[in-house]
XYZ file of C-alpha atoms in Angstrom:
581
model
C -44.440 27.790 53.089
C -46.820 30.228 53.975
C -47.842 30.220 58.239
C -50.824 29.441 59.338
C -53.234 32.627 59.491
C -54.945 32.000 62.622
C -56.617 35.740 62.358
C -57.809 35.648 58.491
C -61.447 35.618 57.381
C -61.679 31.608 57.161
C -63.831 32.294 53.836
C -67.685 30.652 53.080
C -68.144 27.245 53.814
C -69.674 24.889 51.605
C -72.706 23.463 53.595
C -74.202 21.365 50.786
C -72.798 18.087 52.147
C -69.991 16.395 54.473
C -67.932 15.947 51.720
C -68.536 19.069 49.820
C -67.182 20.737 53.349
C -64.226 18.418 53.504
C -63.383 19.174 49.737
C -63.733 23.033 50.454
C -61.049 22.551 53.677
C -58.628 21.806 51.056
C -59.619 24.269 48.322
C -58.904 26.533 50.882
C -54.900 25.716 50.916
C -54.766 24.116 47.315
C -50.649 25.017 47.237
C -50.145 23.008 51.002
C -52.703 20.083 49.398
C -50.845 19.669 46.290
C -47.418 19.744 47.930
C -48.596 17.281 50.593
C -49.458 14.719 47.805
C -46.368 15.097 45.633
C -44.419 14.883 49.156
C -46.273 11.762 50.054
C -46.017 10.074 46.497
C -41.993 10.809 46.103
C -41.939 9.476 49.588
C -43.312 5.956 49.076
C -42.073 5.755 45.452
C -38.485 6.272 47.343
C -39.765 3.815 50.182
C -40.198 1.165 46.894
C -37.282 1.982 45.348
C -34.918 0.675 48.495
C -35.762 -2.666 47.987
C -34.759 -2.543 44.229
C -31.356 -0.951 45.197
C -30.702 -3.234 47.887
C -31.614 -6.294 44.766
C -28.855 -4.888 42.335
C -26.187 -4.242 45.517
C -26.829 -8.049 45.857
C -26.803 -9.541 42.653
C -24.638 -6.752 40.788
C -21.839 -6.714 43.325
C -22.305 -9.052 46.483
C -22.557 -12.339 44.015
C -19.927 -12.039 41.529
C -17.662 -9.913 44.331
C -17.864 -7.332 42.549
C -16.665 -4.346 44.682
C -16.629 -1.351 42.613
C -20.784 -2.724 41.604
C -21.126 -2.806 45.378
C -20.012 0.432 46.568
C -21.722 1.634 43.805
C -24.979 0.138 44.415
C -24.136 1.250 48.177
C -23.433 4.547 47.529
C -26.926 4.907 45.614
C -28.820 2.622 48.564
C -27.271 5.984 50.864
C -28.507 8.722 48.878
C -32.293 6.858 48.429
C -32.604 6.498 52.478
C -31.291 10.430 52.875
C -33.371 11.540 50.061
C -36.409 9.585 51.686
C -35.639 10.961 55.748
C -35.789 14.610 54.312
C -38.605 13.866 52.017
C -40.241 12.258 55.103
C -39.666 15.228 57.138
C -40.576 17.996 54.451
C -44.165 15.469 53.956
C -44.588 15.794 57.701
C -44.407 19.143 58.235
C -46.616 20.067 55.269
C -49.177 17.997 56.023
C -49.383 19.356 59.811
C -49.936 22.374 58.851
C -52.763 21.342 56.447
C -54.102 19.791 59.466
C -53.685 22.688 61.482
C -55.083 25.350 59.049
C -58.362 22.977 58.311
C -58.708 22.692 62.324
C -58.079 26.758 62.630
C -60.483 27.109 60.085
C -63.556 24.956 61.478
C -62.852 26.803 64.805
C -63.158 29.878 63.089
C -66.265 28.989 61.199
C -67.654 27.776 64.048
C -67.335 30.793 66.305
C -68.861 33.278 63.355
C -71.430 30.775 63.653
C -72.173 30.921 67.270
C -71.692 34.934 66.465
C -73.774 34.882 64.167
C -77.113 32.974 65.306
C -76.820 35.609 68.851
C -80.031 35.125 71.002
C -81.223 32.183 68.875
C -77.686 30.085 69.824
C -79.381 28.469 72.898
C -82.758 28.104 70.987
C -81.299 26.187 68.339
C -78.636 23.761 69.674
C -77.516 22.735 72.641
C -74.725 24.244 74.724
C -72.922 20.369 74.621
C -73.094 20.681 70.878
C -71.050 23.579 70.614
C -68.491 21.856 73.486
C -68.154 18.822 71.498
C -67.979 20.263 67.612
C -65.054 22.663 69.483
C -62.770 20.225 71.492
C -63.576 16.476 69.110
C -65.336 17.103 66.134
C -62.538 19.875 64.286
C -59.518 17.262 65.378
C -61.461 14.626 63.631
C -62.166 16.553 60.855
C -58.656 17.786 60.272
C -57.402 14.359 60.785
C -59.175 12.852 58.246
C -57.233 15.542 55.280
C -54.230 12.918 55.740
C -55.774 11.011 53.005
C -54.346 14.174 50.691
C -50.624 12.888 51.518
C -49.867 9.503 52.938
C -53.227 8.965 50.949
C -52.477 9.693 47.766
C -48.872 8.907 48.111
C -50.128 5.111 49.688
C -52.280 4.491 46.239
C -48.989 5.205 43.954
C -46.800 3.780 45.891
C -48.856 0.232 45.523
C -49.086 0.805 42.340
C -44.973 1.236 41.548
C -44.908 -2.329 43.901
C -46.765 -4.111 41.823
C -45.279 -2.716 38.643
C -41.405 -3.683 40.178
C -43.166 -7.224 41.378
C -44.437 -7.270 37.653
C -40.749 -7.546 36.329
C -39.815 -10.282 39.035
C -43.104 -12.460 38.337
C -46.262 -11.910 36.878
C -47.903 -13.858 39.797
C -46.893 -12.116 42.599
C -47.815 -9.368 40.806
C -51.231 -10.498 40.468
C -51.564 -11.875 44.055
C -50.923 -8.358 45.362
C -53.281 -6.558 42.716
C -55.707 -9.053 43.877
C -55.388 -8.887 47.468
C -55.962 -4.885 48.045
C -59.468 -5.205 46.427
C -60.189 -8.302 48.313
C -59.381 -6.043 51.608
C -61.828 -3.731 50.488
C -64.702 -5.232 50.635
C -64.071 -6.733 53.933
C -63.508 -3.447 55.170
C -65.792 -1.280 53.497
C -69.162 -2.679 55.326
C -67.198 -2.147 58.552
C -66.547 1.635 57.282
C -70.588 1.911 56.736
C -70.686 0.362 60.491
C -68.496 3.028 61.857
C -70.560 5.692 60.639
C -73.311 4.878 61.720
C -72.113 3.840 65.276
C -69.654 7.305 65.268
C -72.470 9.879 64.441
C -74.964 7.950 67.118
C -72.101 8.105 69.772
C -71.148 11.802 68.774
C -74.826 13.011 69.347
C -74.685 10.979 72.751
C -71.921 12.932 73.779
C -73.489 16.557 72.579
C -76.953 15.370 74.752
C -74.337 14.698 77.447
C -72.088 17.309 77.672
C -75.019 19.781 77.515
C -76.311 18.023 80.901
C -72.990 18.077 82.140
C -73.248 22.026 81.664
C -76.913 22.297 82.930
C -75.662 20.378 86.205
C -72.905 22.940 86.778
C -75.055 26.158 86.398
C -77.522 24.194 88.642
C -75.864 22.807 91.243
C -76.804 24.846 94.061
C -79.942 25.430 93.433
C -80.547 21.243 92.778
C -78.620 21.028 96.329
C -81.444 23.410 97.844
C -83.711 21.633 96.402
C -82.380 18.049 97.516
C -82.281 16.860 94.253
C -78.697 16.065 93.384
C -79.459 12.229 94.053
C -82.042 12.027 91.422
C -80.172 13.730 88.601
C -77.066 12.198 90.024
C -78.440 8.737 89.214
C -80.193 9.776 85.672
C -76.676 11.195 84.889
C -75.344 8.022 85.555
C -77.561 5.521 83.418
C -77.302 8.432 80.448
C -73.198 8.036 81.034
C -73.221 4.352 81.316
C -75.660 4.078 77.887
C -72.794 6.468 76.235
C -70.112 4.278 77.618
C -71.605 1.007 75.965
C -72.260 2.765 72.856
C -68.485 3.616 72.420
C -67.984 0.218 73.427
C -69.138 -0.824 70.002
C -67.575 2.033 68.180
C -64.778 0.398 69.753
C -65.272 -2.796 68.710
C -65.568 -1.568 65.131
C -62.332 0.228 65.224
C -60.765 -2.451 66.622
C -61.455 -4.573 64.068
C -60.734 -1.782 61.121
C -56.954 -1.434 62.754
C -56.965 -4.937 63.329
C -57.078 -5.340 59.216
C -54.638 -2.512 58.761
C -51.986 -4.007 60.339
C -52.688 -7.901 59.333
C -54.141 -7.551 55.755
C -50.742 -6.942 54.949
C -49.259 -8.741 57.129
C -50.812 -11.819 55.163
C -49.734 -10.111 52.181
C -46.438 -10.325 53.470
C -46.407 -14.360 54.673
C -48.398 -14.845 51.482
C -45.766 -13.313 48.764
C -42.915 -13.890 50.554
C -43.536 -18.123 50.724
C -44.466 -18.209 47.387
C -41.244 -15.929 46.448
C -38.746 -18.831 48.560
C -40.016 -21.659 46.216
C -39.693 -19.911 43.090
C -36.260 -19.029 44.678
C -35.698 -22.704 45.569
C -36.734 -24.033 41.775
C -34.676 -21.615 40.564
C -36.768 -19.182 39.335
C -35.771 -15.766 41.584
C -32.149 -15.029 42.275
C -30.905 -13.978 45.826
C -31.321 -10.493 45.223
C -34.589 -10.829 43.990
C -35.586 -12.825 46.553
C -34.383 -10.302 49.082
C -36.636 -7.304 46.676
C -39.900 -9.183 46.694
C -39.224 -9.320 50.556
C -38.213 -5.829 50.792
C -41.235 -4.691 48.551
C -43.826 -6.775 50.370
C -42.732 -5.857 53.353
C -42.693 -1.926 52.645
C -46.098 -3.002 51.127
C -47.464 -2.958 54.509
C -47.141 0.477 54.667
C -49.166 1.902 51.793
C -51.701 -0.704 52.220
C -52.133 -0.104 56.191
C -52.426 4.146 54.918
C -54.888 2.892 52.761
C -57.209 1.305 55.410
C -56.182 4.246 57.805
C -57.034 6.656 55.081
C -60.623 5.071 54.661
C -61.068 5.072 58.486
C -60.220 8.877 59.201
C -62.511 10.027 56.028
C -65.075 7.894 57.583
C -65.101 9.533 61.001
C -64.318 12.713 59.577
C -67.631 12.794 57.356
C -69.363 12.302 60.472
C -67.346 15.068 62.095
C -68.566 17.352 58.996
C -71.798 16.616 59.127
C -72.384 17.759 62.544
C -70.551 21.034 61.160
C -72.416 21.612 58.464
C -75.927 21.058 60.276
C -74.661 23.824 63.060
C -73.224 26.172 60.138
C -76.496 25.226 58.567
C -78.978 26.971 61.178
C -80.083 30.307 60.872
C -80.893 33.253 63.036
C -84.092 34.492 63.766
C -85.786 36.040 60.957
C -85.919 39.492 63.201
C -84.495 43.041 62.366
C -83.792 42.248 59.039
C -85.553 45.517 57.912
C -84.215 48.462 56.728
C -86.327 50.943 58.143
C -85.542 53.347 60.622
C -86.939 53.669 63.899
C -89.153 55.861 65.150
C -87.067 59.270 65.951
C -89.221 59.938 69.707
C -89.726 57.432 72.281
C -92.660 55.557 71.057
C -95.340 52.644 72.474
C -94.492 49.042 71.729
C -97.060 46.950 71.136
C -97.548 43.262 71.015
C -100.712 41.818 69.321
C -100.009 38.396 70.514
C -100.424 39.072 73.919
C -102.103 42.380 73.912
C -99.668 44.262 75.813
C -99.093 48.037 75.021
C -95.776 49.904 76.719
C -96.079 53.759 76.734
C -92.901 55.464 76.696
C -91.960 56.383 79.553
C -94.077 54.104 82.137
C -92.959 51.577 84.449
C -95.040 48.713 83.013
C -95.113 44.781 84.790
C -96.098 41.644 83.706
C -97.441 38.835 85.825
C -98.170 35.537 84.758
C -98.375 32.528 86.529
C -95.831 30.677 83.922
C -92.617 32.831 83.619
C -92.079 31.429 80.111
C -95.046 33.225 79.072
C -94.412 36.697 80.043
C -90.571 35.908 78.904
C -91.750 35.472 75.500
C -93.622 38.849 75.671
C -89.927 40.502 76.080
C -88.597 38.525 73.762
C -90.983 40.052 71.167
C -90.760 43.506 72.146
C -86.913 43.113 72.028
C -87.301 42.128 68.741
C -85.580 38.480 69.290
C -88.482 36.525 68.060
C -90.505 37.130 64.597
C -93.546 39.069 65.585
C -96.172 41.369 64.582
C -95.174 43.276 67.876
C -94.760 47.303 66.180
C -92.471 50.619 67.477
C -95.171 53.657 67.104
C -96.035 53.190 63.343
C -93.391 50.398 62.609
C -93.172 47.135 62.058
C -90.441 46.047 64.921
C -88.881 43.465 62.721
C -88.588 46.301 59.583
C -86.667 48.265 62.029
C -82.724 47.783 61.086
C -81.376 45.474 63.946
C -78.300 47.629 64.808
C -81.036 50.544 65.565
C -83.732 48.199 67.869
C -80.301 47.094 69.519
C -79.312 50.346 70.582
C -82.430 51.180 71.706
C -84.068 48.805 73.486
C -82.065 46.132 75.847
C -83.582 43.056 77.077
C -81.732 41.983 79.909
C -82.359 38.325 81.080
C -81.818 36.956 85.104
C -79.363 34.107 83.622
C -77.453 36.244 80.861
C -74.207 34.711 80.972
C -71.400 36.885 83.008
C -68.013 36.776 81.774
C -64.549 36.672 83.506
C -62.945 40.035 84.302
C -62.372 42.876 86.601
C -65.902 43.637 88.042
C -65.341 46.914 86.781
C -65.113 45.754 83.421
C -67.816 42.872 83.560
C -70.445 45.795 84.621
C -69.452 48.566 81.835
C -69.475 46.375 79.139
C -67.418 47.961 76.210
C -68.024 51.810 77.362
C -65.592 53.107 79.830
C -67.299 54.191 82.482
C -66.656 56.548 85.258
C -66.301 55.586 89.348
C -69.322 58.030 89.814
C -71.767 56.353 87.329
C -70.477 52.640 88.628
C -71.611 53.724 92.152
C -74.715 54.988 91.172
C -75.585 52.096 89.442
C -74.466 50.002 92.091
C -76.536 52.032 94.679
C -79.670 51.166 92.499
C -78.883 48.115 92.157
C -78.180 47.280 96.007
C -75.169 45.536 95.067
C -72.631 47.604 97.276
C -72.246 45.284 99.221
C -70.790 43.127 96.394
C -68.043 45.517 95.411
C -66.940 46.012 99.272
C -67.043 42.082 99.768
C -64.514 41.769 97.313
C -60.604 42.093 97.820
C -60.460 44.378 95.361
C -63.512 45.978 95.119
C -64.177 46.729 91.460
C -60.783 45.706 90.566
C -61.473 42.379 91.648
C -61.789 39.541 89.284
C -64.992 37.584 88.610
C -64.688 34.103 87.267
C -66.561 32.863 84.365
C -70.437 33.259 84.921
C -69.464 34.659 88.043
C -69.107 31.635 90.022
C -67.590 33.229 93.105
C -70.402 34.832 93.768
C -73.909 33.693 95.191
C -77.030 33.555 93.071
C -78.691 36.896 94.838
C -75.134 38.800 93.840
C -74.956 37.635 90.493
C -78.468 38.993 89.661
C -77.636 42.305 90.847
C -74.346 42.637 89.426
C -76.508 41.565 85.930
C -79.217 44.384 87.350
C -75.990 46.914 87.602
C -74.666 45.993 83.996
C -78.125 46.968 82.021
C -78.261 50.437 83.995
C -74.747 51.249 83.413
C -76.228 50.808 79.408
C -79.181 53.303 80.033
C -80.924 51.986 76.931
C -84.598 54.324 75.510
C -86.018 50.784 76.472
C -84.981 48.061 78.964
C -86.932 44.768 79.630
C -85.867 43.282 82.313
C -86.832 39.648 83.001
C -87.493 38.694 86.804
C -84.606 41.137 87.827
C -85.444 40.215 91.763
C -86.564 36.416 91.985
C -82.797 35.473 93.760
C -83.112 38.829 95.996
C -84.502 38.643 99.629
C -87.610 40.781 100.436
C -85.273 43.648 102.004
C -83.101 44.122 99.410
C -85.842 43.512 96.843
C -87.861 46.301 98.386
C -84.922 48.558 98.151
C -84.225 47.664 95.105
C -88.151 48.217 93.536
C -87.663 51.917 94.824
C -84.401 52.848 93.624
C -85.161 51.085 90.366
C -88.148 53.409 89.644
C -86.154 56.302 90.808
C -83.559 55.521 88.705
C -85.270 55.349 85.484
C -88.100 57.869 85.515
C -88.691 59.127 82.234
C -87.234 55.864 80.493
C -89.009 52.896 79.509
C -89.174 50.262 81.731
C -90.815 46.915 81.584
C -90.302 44.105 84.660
C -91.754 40.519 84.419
C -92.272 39.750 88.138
C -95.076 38.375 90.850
C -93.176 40.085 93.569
C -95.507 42.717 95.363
C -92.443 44.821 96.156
C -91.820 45.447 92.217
C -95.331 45.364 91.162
C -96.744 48.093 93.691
C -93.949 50.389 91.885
C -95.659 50.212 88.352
C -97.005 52.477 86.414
C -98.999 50.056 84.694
C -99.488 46.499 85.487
C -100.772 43.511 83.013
C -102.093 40.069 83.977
C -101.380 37.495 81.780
C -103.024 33.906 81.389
C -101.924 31.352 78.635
C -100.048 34.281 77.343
C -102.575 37.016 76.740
C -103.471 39.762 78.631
C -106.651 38.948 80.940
C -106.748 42.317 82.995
C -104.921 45.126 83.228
C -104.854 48.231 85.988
C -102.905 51.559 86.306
C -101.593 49.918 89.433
C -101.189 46.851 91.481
C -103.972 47.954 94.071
C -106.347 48.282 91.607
C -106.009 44.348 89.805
C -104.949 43.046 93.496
C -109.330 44.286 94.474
C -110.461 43.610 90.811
C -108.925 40.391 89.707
C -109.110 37.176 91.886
C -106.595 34.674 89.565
C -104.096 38.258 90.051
C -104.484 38.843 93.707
C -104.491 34.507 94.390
C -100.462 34.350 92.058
C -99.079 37.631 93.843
C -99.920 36.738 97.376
C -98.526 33.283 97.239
C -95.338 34.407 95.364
C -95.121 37.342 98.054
C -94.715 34.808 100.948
C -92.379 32.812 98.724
C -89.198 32.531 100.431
C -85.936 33.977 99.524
C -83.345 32.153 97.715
C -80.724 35.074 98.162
C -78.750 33.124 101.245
C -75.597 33.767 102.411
C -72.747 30.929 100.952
C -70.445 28.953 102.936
C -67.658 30.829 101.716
C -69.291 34.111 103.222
C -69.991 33.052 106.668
C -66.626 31.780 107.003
């Protein structure tokens, strides 16, 4: 059997519906699904045939004391139950692997997925979406593919019962053939229930998980804040509401096992009294009493598969779906184009706001709502559809590998990931000791290398969580010099930094990248008195504009009224516990 490729392309998925996607999991591995249901079938047709064995051991050999019949019969009973334990064994091992290729495979699609939508990722779902497809949904889904063995293997092996039960008597024959259907529609309404129920609990848990996340990333600045209490308690009634909801997807799964295991129980009490009277009037021998008993009692088996198998395709469609609608989403229709861009350092401009960058210039934005002046960047970088142009161009004609090279938007909360700091900052170019200094002299953020054991050899966790908010800007700050792009945005690079260091950094910034274009969104004085050019923006369009902050500061009242206040903001750069100690 061929391994599990855990490194392969895991191929398109088919997003047309739950079930098309479950159906395409096992068109993937057609040799593992086929082999799983043969496995499974032999397996309960074996699991049948015991009881039939054990009938002619009894009848053939025990009654008339026959001992060659016996051993005989014996002999055969030994080679069914090995041929069955390897059989079991050989089923069991094929179908985990079908489990674990459809699981490898979801995680797979899943992460091109996330690769693929980029910038829009966080636009477009949550980040307790992506948690809870990764760690629940692709179990579930993978789960519910053991309908291909035990399944399929479950329906024949009922049907080679009620054929044996046939040749002992018509009507216990009928009373089982009669009873599976019967289970059916008691259960299926339930199975409707437990969709329903499932897919409202599983986008619960998304909602939730994504607050859990916002909390984290939050934390300290809620504590500053002094509001921990207040989302403490909405967290709370959000996690109680989920817990009651699974409370009745509990309830109906309770009730769906419940059947599974006492539907054929009944089967069971059912057969086997009507089996002992027919015995008692004559009508069954000994041995065939004992095989309806055996077959009514392996009966349980198939018949509780059956109900099991209906249960896991149930909560794996609503696994799927949630799959397919993420798989579903696209990325922004940006940088699709073809064209090239322009071969000199040319102005960006964005009709929508009315900002123009000249090549070159250190250009601001101010606006009173940071979301505004955020969206400006994100249509000069070319992460939003636009009319926003590069000198003659169209920026979303421009081929996106070439507007990525070129121009870098770098955002205060881009996520930081765990490494050497050395690593973190340099991003996939090796870079020298020299040019890591000199970034981190621009930067300010020194003091961040010396504060750690290991200076830049020292590890940063995940989102850099062992540093303070202040640090974790400028270590960002550091990161998009280091990548010297024709073009870097940079969104409120100083709002963590105290006024020092921010005034430090406004000079050395400037410095750093004269001759390069530079564009800051900020309503720090420090930064903006450093501008070339500086644009005032209200409800997202340009209201006045001046070759420096001076000049809009004398000129522009709304300007010089959203500067002055955010210039005796205070700091949030503070030292942490951890540091003073």
């Amino acid at each position: 059997m061929t391994p599990v490729d855990a490194y392969g392309e895991p191929g398109t998925p088919d997003r047309r519906s739950p079930g098309r996607y479950l159906w395409w999991l096992l068109a993937r591995q057609p040799g593992r699904a086929a082999a799983g249901a043969v496995l499974g079938t032999v397996w309960m047709v074996l699991l049948a045939l015991s009881p039939y064995v054990l009938a002619r051991a009894i009848d053939d050999g025990l009654v008339p004391a026959d001992t060659t019949a016996l051993i005989g019969w014996v002999a055969v009973l030994l080679a069914v139950g090995t041929l069955t334990a390897w059989v079991s064994t050989m089923r069991h091992r094929t179908m985990t692997r079908l489990r674990m290729d459809a699981n490898l495979r979801t995680v797979k699609v899943v992460v091109d997925q996330t690769t693929r939508l980029g910038a829009a990722l966080s636009r477009q779902t949550a980040t307790g979406e992506v948690a809870t497809i990764g760690i629940s949904d692709v179990q579930q889904i993978s789960q519910s593919l053991t309908v291909v063995g035990p399944g399929v293997g479950a329906a024949v092996g009922f049907g080679v019962v009620a054929v044996l039960l046939l040749a002992v008597s018509p009507l216990l024959s009928l009373v089982v053939l009669l009873g599976v259907p019967l289970l059916a529609v008691v259960v299926g309404p339930l199975l409707g229930r437990l969709q329903g129920a499932e897919g409202a609990y599983r986008e619960q848990q998304g909602e939730l998980t994504a607050r859990i996340a916002d909390l984290a990333g939050g934390l300290r600045v809620l504590g500053g804040l002094g509001g921990k209490e207040l989302f403490a308690d909405a967290f709370r009634l959000r996690s109680r509401e989920l817990r009651d909801r699974g409370y009745r997807v509990g309830a109906v799964t309770s009730w769906l096992q419940a059947l599974g295991v006492g539907g054929p129980s009944l089967f069971l009490a059912v057969v086997t009294w009507l089996a002992a009277r027919m015995a008692a009037q004559g009508e069954l021998t000994v041995g065939e009493l004992v095989s309806v008993y055996g077959y009514v009692a392996m009966l349980i088996l198939p018949v509780s598969f059956l109900l099991e198998c209906g249960y896991q395709i149930s909560r794996g469609l609503v696994a799927a779906r949630r799959v397919v609608d993420f798989v579903s989403l696209e990325p922004d229709a940006t940088g699709a184009g073809t064209v090239d861009a322009p071969a000199e350092p040319s102005i960006l401009r964005d009709p929508a706001s009315g900002v123009e960058v000249r090549p070159g210039a250190l250009t601001a934005l101010v606006s009173a709502r940071p979301a505004e002046s955020a969206a400006v960047l994100d249509r000069l970088g070319g992460f939003t559809a636009s009319e926003a142009t590069w000198g003659a161009v169209r920026l979303d004609e421009v081929a996106v590998d070439q507007v990525r090279a070129r121009i870098l938007l770098a955002d205060h909360e881009a996520d930081l990931f765990a490494g050497p700091l050395r690593e973190v900052v340099g991003g996939r170019e090796d870079r020298g000791e020299a040019e890591i200094r000199r970034a981190l002299h621009t930067a300010v953020a020194q003091d961040v290398a010396d504060a750690l054991p290991d200076g830049l050899d020292s590890l940063l966790e995940a989102q850099g969580r062992n540093l303070s908010g202040g640090q974790r800007q400028r270590v960002r700050l550091v990161r998009a010099l280091l990548a010297d792009p024709e073009v870097l945005l940079l969104a409120e690079p100083t709002s963590a930094l105290d006024a020092h260091t921010e005034a430090a950094v406004a000079e050395r910034l400037r410095a750093a990248r004269s001759g390069r274009t530079t564009v800051v969104t900020s309503t720090s004085p420090l930064l903006l008195a450093r501008a070339d050019t500086v644009y005032y923006l209200v409800d997202g369009k340009v209201a006045a504009v001046g070759t420096g902050h001076q000049a809009l500061l004398a000129d522009e009242p709304g300007y010089h009224r959203l500067v002055s206040r955010g210039g005796e903001e205070d700091s949030v750069d503070t030292p942490r516990e951890e540091d003073v100690r």
